[in-house]
């Protein structure tokens, strides 16, 4: 039992189950992955509280509830190929790696990508590939993806990401203006990339998705 296992259990009960997260695999995984190892030492005591935290370069690690909600919305079973845009500290990446087959994650800020890579290596994740670059282009060589998650807020749903989604695949993405967004789940229904179903999950506030098919810096 690690020093933080009690805090993790409280996080699961008070912030996730109490607010309606039911996917057992998501709850089990978030109950085991050491979230505190993805933040600076001085912030580790706050790693399990109900809020985002700074991770450097003016970016933040998403609050536990949002990580759970976005992951649950992807309905992962364990066989999926997943793309993540916005690796940040790598915590969400680790959760995805536990719940899917492989994760392709893109981060535009190199120093964050390197730090995330180090944290994930030390926890022995071998089914994650991280790349530094503009994730709004997606990762076409590896497409199609069964699931795509964007952990930064976009002005619109990028066409590139719709195209790289498998038929039946799901894209979870915050879309709105720079100060508030709606978390959307987009399901691709057929070979035609614009044949999609869009569901609103909740209101949210993310840092900007900056890139060719996002906000301009
Ligand atoms: N899931 C991460 C979220 C970090 S915040 C975590 O919990 O730590 C969002 C991240 O998206 C930031 O690290 C930011 O640099 C990154 N980002 C923003 N625009 C991007 C883009 N076009 N491509 C790749 N990453 C991007």
GROMACS .gro file of C-alpha atoms and ligand atoms in nm:
model
  243
    1UNK     CA    1   0.000   0.000   0.000
    2UNK     CA    2   0.152   0.326  -0.107
    3UNK     CA    3   0.135   0.644   0.091
    4UNK     CA    4  -0.135   0.780  -0.138
    5UNK     CA    5  -0.366   0.480  -0.171
    6UNK     CA    6  -0.613   0.620   0.084
    7UNK     CA    7  -0.629   0.951  -0.102
    8UNK     CA    8  -0.691   0.762  -0.425
    9UNK     CA    9  -0.981   0.572  -0.270
   10UNK     CA   10  -1.131   0.898  -0.146
   11UNK     CA   11  -1.090   1.047  -0.493
   12UNK     CA   12  -1.275   0.750  -0.648
   13UNK     CA   13  -1.561   0.766  -0.397
   14UNK     CA   14  -1.606   1.140  -0.353
   15UNK     CA   15  -1.521   1.282  -0.694
   16UNK     CA   16  -1.598   1.001  -0.937
   17UNK     CA   17  -1.863   0.757  -0.810
   18UNK     CA   18  -2.055   1.032  -0.628
   19UNK     CA   19  -2.076   1.225  -0.956
   20UNK     CA   20  -2.196   0.938  -1.169
   21UNK     CA   21  -1.888   0.763  -1.312
   22UNK     CA   22  -1.987   0.395  -1.338
   23UNK     CA   23  -1.741   0.223  -1.578
   24UNK     CA   24  -1.576  -0.034  -1.351
   25UNK     CA   25  -1.255  -0.051  -1.554
   26UNK     CA   26  -1.216   0.328  -1.539
   27UNK     CA   27  -1.274   0.332  -1.163
   28UNK     CA   28  -1.035   0.043  -1.102
   29UNK     CA   29  -0.760   0.198  -1.315
   30UNK     CA   30  -0.789   0.542  -1.159
   31UNK     CA   31  -0.777   0.368  -0.823
   32UNK     CA   32  -0.436   0.223  -0.902
   33UNK     CA   33  -0.242   0.466  -1.128
   34UNK     CA   34  -0.021   0.691  -0.906
   35UNK     CA   35  -0.143   1.035  -1.017
   36UNK     CA   36   0.097   1.210  -0.775
   37UNK     CA   37   0.396   1.086  -0.977
   38UNK     CA   38   0.283   1.301  -1.272
   39UNK     CA   39   0.306   1.635  -1.089
   40UNK     CA   40   0.592   1.829  -0.928
   41UNK     CA   41   0.702   1.707  -0.589
   42UNK     CA   42   0.570   2.019  -0.418
   43UNK     CA   43   0.220   1.951  -0.552
   44UNK     CA   44   0.201   1.578  -0.482
   45UNK     CA   45  -0.016   1.621  -0.172
   46UNK     CA   46  -0.277   1.795  -0.390
   47UNK     CA   47  -0.268   1.543  -0.673
   48UNK     CA   48  -0.590   1.368  -0.567
   49UNK     CA   49  -0.798   1.678  -0.496
   50UNK     CA   50  -1.090   1.790  -0.709
   51UNK     CA   51  -0.915   2.044  -0.930
   52UNK     CA   52  -0.665   2.090  -1.210
   53UNK     CA   53  -0.301   2.163  -1.114
   54UNK     CA   54  -0.021   2.346  -1.298
   55UNK     CA   55   0.229   2.121  -1.481
   56UNK     CA   56   0.457   2.396  -1.620
   57UNK     CA   57   0.460   2.589  -1.951
   58UNK     CA   58   0.121   2.743  -1.849
   59UNK     CA   59  -0.055   2.407  -1.891
   60UNK     CA   60  -0.256   2.202  -1.640
   61UNK     CA   61  -0.328   1.841  -1.551
   62UNK     CA   62  -0.704   1.789  -1.582
   63UNK     CA   63  -0.910   1.738  -1.268
   64UNK     CA   64  -0.972   1.368  -1.186
   65UNK     CA   65  -1.345   1.386  -1.262
   66UNK     CA   66  -1.283   1.521  -1.613
   67UNK     CA   67  -1.023   1.250  -1.685
   68UNK     CA   68  -1.276   0.988  -1.572
   69UNK     CA   69  -1.564   1.140  -1.769
   70UNK     CA   70  -1.365   1.168  -2.093
   71UNK     CA   71  -1.223   0.817  -2.058
   72UNK     CA   72  -1.563   0.665  -1.977
   73UNK     CA   73  -1.710   0.836  -2.284
   74UNK     CA   74  -1.467   0.645  -2.508
   75UNK     CA   75  -1.615   0.311  -2.387
   76UNK     CA   76  -1.282   0.130  -2.415
   77UNK     CA   77  -1.279  -0.249  -2.391
   78UNK     CA   78  -0.905  -0.319  -2.418
   79UNK     CA   79  -0.850  -0.381  -2.789
   80UNK     CA   80  -0.850  -0.025  -2.918
   81UNK     CA   81  -0.594   0.188  -3.092
   82UNK     CA   82  -0.623   0.532  -2.933
   83UNK     CA   83  -0.487   0.875  -3.027
   84UNK     CA   84  -0.448   1.143  -2.760
   85UNK     CA   85  -0.386   1.509  -2.845
   86UNK     CA   86  -0.226   1.698  -2.555
   87UNK     CA   87  -0.005   1.456  -2.359
   88UNK     CA   88   0.066   1.717  -2.092
   89UNK     CA   89   0.201   1.538  -1.785
   90UNK     CA   90   0.105   1.195  -1.921
   91UNK     CA   91  -0.150   1.099  -1.655
   92UNK     CA   92  -0.442   1.063  -1.897
   93UNK     CA   93  -0.205   0.877  -2.130
   94UNK     CA   94  -0.134   0.620  -1.857
   95UNK     CA   95  -0.506   0.570  -1.792
   96UNK     CA   96  -0.566   0.512  -2.165
   97UNK     CA   97  -0.270   0.271  -2.186
   98UNK     CA   98  -0.426   0.062  -1.908
   99UNK     CA   99  -0.764   0.047  -2.080
  100UNK     CA  100  -0.679   0.013  -2.451
  101UNK     CA  101  -0.426  -0.174  -2.662
  102UNK     CA  102  -0.203   0.109  -2.783
  103UNK     CA  103  -0.189   0.484  -2.734
  104UNK     CA  104  -0.043   0.736  -2.979
  105UNK     CA  105  -0.007   1.067  -2.798
  106UNK     CA  106   0.095   1.405  -2.941
  107UNK     CA  107   0.218   1.706  -2.742
  108UNK     CA  108   0.325   2.039  -2.893
  109UNK     CA  109   0.553   2.144  -2.604
  110UNK     CA  110   0.869   1.932  -2.613
  111UNK     CA  111   0.966   1.978  -2.247
  112UNK     CA  112   0.625   1.844  -2.136
  113UNK     CA  113   0.646   1.550  -2.375
  114UNK     CA  114   0.991   1.454  -2.242
  115UNK     CA  115   0.879   1.475  -1.882
  116UNK     CA  116   0.568   1.268  -1.954
  117UNK     CA  117   0.781   1.011  -2.136
  118UNK     CA  118   1.010   0.983  -1.834
  119UNK     CA  119   0.722   0.936  -1.590
  120UNK     CA  120   0.558   0.674  -1.813
  121UNK     CA  121   0.888   0.488  -1.865
  122UNK     CA  122   0.947   0.471  -1.491
  123UNK     CA  123   0.603   0.314  -1.452
  124UNK     CA  124   0.685   0.061  -1.730
  125UNK     CA  125   0.425   0.150  -1.990
  126UNK     CA  126   0.531  -0.006  -2.318
  127UNK     CA  127   0.217   0.047  -2.528
  128UNK     CA  128   0.250   0.425  -2.559
  129UNK     CA  129   0.415   0.625  -2.837
  130UNK     CA  130   0.463   0.998  -2.775
  131UNK     CA  131   0.543   1.244  -3.050
  132UNK     CA  132   0.618   1.617  -3.033
  133UNK     CA  133   0.419   1.823  -3.282
  134UNK     CA  134   0.088   1.980  -3.376
  135UNK     CA  135  -0.175   1.720  -3.292
  136UNK     CA  136  -0.446   1.898  -3.490
  137UNK     CA  137  -0.301   1.723  -3.798
  138UNK     CA  138  -0.359   1.391  -3.622
  139UNK     CA  139  -0.127   1.095  -3.691
  140UNK     CA  140  -0.231   0.976  -4.036
  141UNK     CA  141   0.024   0.692  -4.070
  142UNK     CA  142  -0.136   0.522  -3.771
  143UNK     CA  143  -0.500   0.597  -3.855
  144UNK     CA  144  -0.777   0.491  -3.833
  145UNK     CA  145  -0.820   0.515  -3.456
  146UNK     CA  146  -1.095   0.348  -3.257
  147UNK     CA  147  -1.085   0.637  -3.014
  148UNK     CA  148  -0.945   0.991  -3.017
  149UNK     CA  149  -0.924   1.218  -2.713
  150UNK     CA  150  -0.830   1.585  -2.724
  151UNK     CA  151  -0.738   1.733  -2.388
  152UNK     CA  152  -0.727   2.097  -2.503
  153UNK     CA  153  -1.017   2.315  -2.617
  154UNK     CA  154  -1.082   2.363  -2.991
  155UNK     CA  155  -1.280   2.628  -3.184
  156UNK     CA  156  -1.441   2.357  -3.403
  157UNK     CA  157  -1.415   1.982  -3.452
  158UNK     CA  158  -1.103   1.945  -3.674
  159UNK     CA  159  -1.185   1.773  -4.006
  160UNK     CA  160  -0.849   1.595  -3.986
  161UNK     CA  161  -0.955   1.415  -3.669
  162UNK     CA  162  -1.294   1.310  -3.810
  163UNK     CA  163  -1.112   1.160  -4.108
  164UNK     CA  164  -0.872   0.962  -3.887
  165UNK     CA  165  -1.152   0.808  -3.682
  166UNK     CA  166  -1.251   0.447  -3.760
  167UNK     CA  167  -1.614   0.384  -3.855
  168UNK     CA  168  -1.787   0.337  -3.520
  169UNK     CA  169  -1.498   0.513  -3.347
  170UNK     CA  170  -1.541   0.789  -3.090
  171UNK     CA  171  -1.376   1.130  -3.057
  172UNK     CA  172  -1.406   1.318  -2.727
  173UNK     CA  173  -1.318   1.686  -2.759
  174UNK     CA  174  -1.395   2.017  -2.584
  175UNK     CA  175  -1.529   2.268  -2.841
  176UNK     CA  176  -1.620   2.631  -2.780
  177UNK     CA  177  -1.453   2.967  -2.726
  178UNK     CA  178  -1.128   3.030  -2.543
  179UNK     CA  179  -1.287   3.071  -2.198
  180UNK     CA  180  -1.548   2.794  -2.198
  181UNK     CA  181  -1.634   2.489  -2.402
  182UNK     CA  182  -1.877   2.200  -2.429
  183UNK     CA  183  -1.731   1.853  -2.404
  184UNK     CA  184  -1.849   1.664  -2.714
  185UNK     CA  185  -1.855   1.298  -2.805
  186UNK     CA  186  -1.843   1.252  -3.181
  187UNK     CA  187  -1.918   0.905  -3.322
  188UNK     CA  188  -1.830   0.831  -3.684
  189UNK     CA  189  -2.122   0.648  -3.844
  190UNK     CA  190  -1.996   0.555  -4.192
  191UNK     CA  191  -1.717   0.581  -4.449
  192UNK     CA  192  -1.825   0.939  -4.510
  193UNK     CA  193  -1.626   1.144  -4.248
  194UNK     CA  194  -1.907   1.394  -4.200
  195UNK     CA  195  -2.163   1.125  -4.123
  196UNK     CA  196  -2.133   1.170  -3.747
  197UNK     CA  197  -2.343   1.174  -3.432
  198UNK     CA  198  -2.258   1.451  -3.182
  199UNK     CA  199  -2.350   1.428  -2.812
  200UNK     CA  200  -2.297   1.703  -2.549
  201UNK     CA  201  -2.141   1.566  -2.232
  202UNK     CA  202  -2.099   1.876  -2.014
  203UNK     CA  203  -1.968   2.230  -1.990
  204UNK     CA  204  -1.594   2.255  -1.927
  205UNK     CA  205  -1.288   2.476  -1.936
  206UNK     CA  206  -0.966   2.358  -2.097
  207UNK     CA  207  -0.644   2.527  -2.207
  208UNK     CA  208  -0.631   2.614  -2.578
  209UNK     CA  209  -0.569   2.363  -2.853
  210UNK     CA  210  -0.310   2.558  -3.050
  211UNK     CA  211  -0.232   2.464  -3.408
  212UNK     CA  212  -0.324   2.462  -3.773
  213UNK     CA  213  -0.675   2.327  -3.710
  214UNK     CA  214  -0.711   2.482  -3.364
  215UNK     CA  215  -0.649   2.831  -3.224
  216UNK     CA  216  -0.366   3.043  -3.360
  217UNK     CA  217  -0.096   3.105  -3.098
  218LIG     N1  218  -0.408   1.537  -2.046
  218LIG     C1  219  -0.314   1.636  -2.006
  218LIG     C2  220  -0.371   1.773  -2.036
  218LIG     C3  221  -0.271   1.879  -2.043
  218LIG     S1  222  -0.339   2.034  -2.088
  218LIG     C4  223  -0.285   1.624  -1.859
  218LIG     O1  224  -0.376   1.588  -1.784
  218LIG     O2  225  -0.173   1.653  -1.818
  218LIG     C5  226  -0.346   2.021  -2.263
  218LIG     C6  227  -0.219   1.993  -2.335
  218LIG     O3  228  -0.245   2.005  -2.474
  218LIG     C7  229  -0.104   2.089  -2.304
  218LIG     O4  230   0.006   2.015  -2.262
  218LIG     C8  231  -0.079   2.157  -2.437
  218LIG     O5  232   0.057   2.190  -2.459
  218LIG     C9  233  -0.128   2.055  -2.537
  218LIG     N2  234  -0.164   2.103  -2.669
  218LIG    C10  235  -0.229   2.215  -2.704
  218LIG     N3  236  -0.243   2.225  -2.837
  218LIG    C11  237  -0.184   2.113  -2.891
  218LIG    C12  238  -0.166   2.063  -3.023
  218LIG     N4  239  -0.210   2.127  -3.131
  218LIG     N5  240  -0.102   1.944  -3.037
  218LIG    C13  241  -0.055   1.877  -2.931
  218LIG     N6  242  -0.070   1.919  -2.803
  218LIG    C14  243  -0.134   2.036  -2.784
   0.00000   0.00000   0.00000
